[in-house]
CSV table of C-alpha atoms in Angstrom, one decimal:
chain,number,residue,atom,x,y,z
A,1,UNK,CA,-9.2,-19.1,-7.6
A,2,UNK,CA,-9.3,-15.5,-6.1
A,3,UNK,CA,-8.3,-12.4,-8.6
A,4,UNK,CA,-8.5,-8.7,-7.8
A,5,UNK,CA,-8.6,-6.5,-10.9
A,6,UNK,CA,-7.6,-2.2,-11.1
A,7,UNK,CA,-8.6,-1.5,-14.5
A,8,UNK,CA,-6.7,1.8,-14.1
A,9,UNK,CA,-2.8,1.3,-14.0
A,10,UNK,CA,-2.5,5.4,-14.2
A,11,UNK,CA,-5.2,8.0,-12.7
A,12,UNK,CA,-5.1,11.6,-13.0
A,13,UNK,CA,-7.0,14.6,-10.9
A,14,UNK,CA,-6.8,17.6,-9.9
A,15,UNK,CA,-6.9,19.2,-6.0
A,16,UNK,CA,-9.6,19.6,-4.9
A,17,UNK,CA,-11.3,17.0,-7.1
A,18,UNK,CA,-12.9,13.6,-6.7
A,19,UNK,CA,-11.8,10.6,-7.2
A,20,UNK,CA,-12.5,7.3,-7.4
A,21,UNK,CA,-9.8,4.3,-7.7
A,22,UNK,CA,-12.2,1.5,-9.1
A,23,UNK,CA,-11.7,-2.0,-7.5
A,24,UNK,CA,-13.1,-5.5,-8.4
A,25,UNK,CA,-12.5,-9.2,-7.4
A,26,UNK,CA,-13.8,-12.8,-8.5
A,27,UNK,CA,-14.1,-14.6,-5.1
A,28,UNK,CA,-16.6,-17.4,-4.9
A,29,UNK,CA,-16.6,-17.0,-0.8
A,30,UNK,CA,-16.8,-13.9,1.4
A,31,UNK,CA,-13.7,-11.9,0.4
A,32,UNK,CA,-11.9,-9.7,3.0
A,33,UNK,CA,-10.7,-6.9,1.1
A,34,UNK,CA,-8.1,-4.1,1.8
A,35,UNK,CA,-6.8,-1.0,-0.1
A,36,UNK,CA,-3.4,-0.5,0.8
A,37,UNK,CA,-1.0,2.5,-0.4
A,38,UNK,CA,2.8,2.9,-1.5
A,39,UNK,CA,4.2,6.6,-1.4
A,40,UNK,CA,7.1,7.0,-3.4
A,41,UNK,CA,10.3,4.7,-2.2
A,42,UNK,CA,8.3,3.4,1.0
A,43,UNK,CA,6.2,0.0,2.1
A,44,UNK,CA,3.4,-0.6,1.4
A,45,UNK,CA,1.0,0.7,4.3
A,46,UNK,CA,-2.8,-0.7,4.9
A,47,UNK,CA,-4.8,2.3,4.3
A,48,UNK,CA,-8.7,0.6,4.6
A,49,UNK,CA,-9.8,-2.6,5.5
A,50,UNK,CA,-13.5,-3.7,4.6
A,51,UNK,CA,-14.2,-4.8,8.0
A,52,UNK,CA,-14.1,-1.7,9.8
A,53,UNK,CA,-15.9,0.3,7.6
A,54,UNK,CA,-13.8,3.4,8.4
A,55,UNK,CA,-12.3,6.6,7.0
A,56,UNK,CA,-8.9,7.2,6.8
A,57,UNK,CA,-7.1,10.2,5.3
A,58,UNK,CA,-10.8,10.8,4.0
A,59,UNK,CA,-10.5,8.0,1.7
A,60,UNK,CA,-13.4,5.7,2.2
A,61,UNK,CA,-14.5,2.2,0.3
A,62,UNK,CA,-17.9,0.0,0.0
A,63,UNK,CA,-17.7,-3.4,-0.2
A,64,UNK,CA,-21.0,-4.1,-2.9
A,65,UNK,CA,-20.9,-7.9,-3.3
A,66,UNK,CA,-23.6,-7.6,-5.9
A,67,UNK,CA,-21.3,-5.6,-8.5
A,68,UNK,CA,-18.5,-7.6,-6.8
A,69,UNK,CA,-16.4,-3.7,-6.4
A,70,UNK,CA,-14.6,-2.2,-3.6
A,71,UNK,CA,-13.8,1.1,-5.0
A,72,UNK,CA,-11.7,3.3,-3.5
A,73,UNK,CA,-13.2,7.0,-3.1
A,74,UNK,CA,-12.6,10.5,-1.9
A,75,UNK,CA,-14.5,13.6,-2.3
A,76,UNK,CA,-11.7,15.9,-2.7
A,77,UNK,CA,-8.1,14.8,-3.6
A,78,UNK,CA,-5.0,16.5,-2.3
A,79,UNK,CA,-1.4,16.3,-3.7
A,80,UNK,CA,-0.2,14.3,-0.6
A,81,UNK,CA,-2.5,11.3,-2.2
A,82,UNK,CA,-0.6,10.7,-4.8
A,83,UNK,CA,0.6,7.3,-4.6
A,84,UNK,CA,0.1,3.9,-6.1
A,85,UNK,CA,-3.2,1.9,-4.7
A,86,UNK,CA,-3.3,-1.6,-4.6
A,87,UNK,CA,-6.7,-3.3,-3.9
A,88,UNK,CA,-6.0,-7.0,-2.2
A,89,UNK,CA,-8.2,-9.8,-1.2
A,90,UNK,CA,-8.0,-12.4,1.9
A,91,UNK,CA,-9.7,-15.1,1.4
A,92,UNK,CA,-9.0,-17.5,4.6
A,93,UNK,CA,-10.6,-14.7,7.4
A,94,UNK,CA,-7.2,-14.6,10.0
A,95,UNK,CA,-6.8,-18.4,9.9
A,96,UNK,CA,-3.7,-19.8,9.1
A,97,UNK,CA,-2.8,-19.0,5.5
A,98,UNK,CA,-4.4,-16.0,4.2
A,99,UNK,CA,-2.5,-15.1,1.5
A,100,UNK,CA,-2.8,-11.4,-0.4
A,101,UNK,CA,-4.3,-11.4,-3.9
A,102,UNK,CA,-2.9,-8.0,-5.1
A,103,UNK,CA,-4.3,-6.5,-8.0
A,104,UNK,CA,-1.9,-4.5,-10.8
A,105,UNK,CA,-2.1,-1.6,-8.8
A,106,UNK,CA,-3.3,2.4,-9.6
A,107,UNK,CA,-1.0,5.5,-10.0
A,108,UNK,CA,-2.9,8.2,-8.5
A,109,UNK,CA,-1.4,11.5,-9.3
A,110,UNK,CA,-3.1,14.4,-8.1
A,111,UNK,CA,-1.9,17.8,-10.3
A,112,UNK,CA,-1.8,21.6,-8.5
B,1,UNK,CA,5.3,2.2,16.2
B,2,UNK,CA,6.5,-1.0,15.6
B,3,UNK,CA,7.3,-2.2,12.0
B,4,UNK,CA,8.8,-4.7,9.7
B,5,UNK,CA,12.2,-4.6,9.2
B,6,UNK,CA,14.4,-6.1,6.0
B,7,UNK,CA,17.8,-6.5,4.9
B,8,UNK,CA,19.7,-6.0,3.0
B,9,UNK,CA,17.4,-3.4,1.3
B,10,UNK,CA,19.3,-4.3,-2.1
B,11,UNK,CA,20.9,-7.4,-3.1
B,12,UNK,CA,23.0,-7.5,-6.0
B,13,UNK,CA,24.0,-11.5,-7.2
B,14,UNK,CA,25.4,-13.5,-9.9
B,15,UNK,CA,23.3,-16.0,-11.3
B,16,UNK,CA,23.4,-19.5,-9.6
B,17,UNK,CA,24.6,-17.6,-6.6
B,18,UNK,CA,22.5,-18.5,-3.1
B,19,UNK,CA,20.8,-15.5,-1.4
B,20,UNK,CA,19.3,-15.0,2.1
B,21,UNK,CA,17.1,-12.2,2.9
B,22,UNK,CA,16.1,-11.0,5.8
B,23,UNK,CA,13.6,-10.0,8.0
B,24,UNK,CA,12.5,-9.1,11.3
B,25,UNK,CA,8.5,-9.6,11.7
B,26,UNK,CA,6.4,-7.2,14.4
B,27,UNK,CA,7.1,-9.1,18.1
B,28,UNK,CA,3.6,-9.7,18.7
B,29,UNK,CA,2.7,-10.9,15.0
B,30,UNK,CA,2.6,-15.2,14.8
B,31,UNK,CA,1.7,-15.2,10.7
B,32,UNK,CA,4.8,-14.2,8.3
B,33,UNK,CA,4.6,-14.3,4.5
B,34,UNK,CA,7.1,-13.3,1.6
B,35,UNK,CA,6.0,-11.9,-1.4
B,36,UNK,CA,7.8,-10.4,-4.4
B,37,UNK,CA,6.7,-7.8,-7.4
B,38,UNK,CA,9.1,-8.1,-10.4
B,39,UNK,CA,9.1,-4.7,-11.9
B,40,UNK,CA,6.3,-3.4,-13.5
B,41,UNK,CA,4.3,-6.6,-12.4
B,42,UNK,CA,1.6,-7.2,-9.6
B,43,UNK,CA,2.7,-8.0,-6.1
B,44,UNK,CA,2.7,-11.5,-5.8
B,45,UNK,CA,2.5,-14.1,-2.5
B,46,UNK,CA,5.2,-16.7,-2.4
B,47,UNK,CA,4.5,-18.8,1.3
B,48,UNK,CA,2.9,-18.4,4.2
B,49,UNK,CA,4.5,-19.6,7.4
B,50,UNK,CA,3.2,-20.2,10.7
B,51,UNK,CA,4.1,-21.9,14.1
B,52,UNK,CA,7.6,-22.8,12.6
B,53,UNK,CA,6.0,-24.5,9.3
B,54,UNK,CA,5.0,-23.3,5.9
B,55,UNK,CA,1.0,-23.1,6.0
B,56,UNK,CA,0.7,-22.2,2.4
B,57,UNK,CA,3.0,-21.3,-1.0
B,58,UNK,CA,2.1,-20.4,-4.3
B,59,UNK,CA,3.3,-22.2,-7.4
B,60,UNK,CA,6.3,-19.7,-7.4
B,61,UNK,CA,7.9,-21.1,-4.3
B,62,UNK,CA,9.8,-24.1,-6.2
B,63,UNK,CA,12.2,-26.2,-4.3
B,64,UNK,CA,14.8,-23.4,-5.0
B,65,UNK,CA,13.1,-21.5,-2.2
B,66,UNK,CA,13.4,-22.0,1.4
B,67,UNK,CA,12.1,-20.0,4.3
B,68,UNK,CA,13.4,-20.3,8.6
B,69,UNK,CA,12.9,-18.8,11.5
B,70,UNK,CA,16.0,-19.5,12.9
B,71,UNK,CA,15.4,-17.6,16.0
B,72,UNK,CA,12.7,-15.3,18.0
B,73,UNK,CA,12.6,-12.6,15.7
B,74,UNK,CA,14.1,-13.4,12.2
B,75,UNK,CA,12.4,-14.8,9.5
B,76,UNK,CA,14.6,-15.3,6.0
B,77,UNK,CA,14.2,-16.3,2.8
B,78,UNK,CA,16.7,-18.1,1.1
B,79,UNK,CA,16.9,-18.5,-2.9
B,80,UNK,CA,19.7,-21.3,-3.7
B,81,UNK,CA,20.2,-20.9,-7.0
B,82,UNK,CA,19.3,-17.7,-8.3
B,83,UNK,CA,18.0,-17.0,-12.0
B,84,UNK,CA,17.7,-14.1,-13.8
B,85,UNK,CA,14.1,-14.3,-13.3
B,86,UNK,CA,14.3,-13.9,-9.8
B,87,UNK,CA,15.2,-10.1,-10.0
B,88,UNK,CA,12.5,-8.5,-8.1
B,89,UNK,CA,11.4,-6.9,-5.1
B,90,UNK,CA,10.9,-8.9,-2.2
B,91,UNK,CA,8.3,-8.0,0.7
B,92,UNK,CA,7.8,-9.5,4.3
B,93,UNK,CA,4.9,-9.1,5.6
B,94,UNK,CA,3.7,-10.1,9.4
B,95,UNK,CA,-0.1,-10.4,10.7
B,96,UNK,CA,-0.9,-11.0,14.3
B,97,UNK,CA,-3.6,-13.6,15.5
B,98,UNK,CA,-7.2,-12.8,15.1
B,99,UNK,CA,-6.4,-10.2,12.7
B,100,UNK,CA,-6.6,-9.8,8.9
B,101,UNK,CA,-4.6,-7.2,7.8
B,102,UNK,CA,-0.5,-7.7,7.0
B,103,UNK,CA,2.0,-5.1,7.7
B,104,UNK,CA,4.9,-4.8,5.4
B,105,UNK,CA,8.5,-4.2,5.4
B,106,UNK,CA,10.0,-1.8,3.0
B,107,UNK,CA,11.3,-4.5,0.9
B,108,UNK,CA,14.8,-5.7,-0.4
B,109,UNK,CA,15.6,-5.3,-4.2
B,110,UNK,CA,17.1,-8.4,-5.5
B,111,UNK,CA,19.4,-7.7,-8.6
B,112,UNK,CA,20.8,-11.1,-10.6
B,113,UNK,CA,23.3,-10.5,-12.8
């Protein structure tokens, strides 16, 4: 069975400062994996997905399937990111099925 | 853009009480899901659905939950008897063909009293 696990339920940082929302899964097959965001009292929105390799909001993530990690990293954190993070795993690759595996999530608050 | 859609976004029921909650997938999307996060707790899937049939549920989804599509753009979940247990947030999600990632709706909180 897949698992996803945030060891950090609550981050803390100042503007300005990096961060790094750590990630890591137990998947015995090739994982697609997604960090997705919640801003206070809205959805959750997809912010990265492993596939496309790209930048968004300047948040980027590796995928390192030796360390088993997709952590979640920015150079320099702004007070719009805070949020809660949730890393999530597919494992059936856009066939039918492919349930989420959410992790417990990450409170990223970033201070003035 | 286009999003998910839900209602009611709060549901307040007695226990042993039937619920339906709603949503209203992206037009384009063919994959639909439900999951719920019980405060303080991890997001968690319940079912899967796909071309009118459930394609996959978790051990959560017990015979007390059902899910339709009744029409072209709803998608519900109903709950027949609630529990007290069942008091959590519940999110639709929707996933168009070929593609991984699941869009979300903003949720419905379910309240059993």
């Amino acid at each position: 069975a897949q698992r996803v696990t945030q060891p950090e339920k609550l981050l803390s940082v100042f503007k300005g400062a990096p961060v790094e929302l750590k990630c890591n899964y137990s998947y015995s097959g090739s994982p697609e994996l997604f960090w997705y965001v919640q801003y206070s009292r809205q959805r959750l929105q997809l912010l990265l997905r492993h596939i496309s390799r790209e930048s968004i909001k300047g948040f980027t993530a590796d995928l390192n399937k030796g360390e088993t990690s997709f952590h979640l990293k920015k150079p320099f954190a702004q007070e719009e990111d805070s949020a809660m993070y949730y890393c999530a795993l597919s494992t059936a690759g856009g066939t039918s099925g492919s349930r989420l595996t959410f992790g417990e999530g990450t409170q990223l608050t970033v201070n003035p | 853009e286009p999003e998910v859609t839900q209602t009611p976004s709060h549901q307040v029921t007695q226990m042993g009480q039937e619920v339906i909650l709603r949503c209203v997938p992206i037009s384009n999307h063919l994959y639909f899901y439900w999951y719920r996060q019980i405060l303080g707790q991890k997001v968690e899937f319940l079912v899967s659905f796909y071309n009118n049939e459930i394609s996959e549920k978790s051990e959560i989804f017990d015979d007390q939950f059902s899910v339709e599509r009744p029409d072209g753009s709803n998608f519900t979940l109903k709950i027949r008897s609630t529990k007290l247990e069942d008091s959590a947030m519940y999110f639709c999600a929707s996933r168009r063909q070929g593609a991984y990632e699941q869009y979300f709706g903003p949720g419905t909180r379910l309240t059993v009293t």
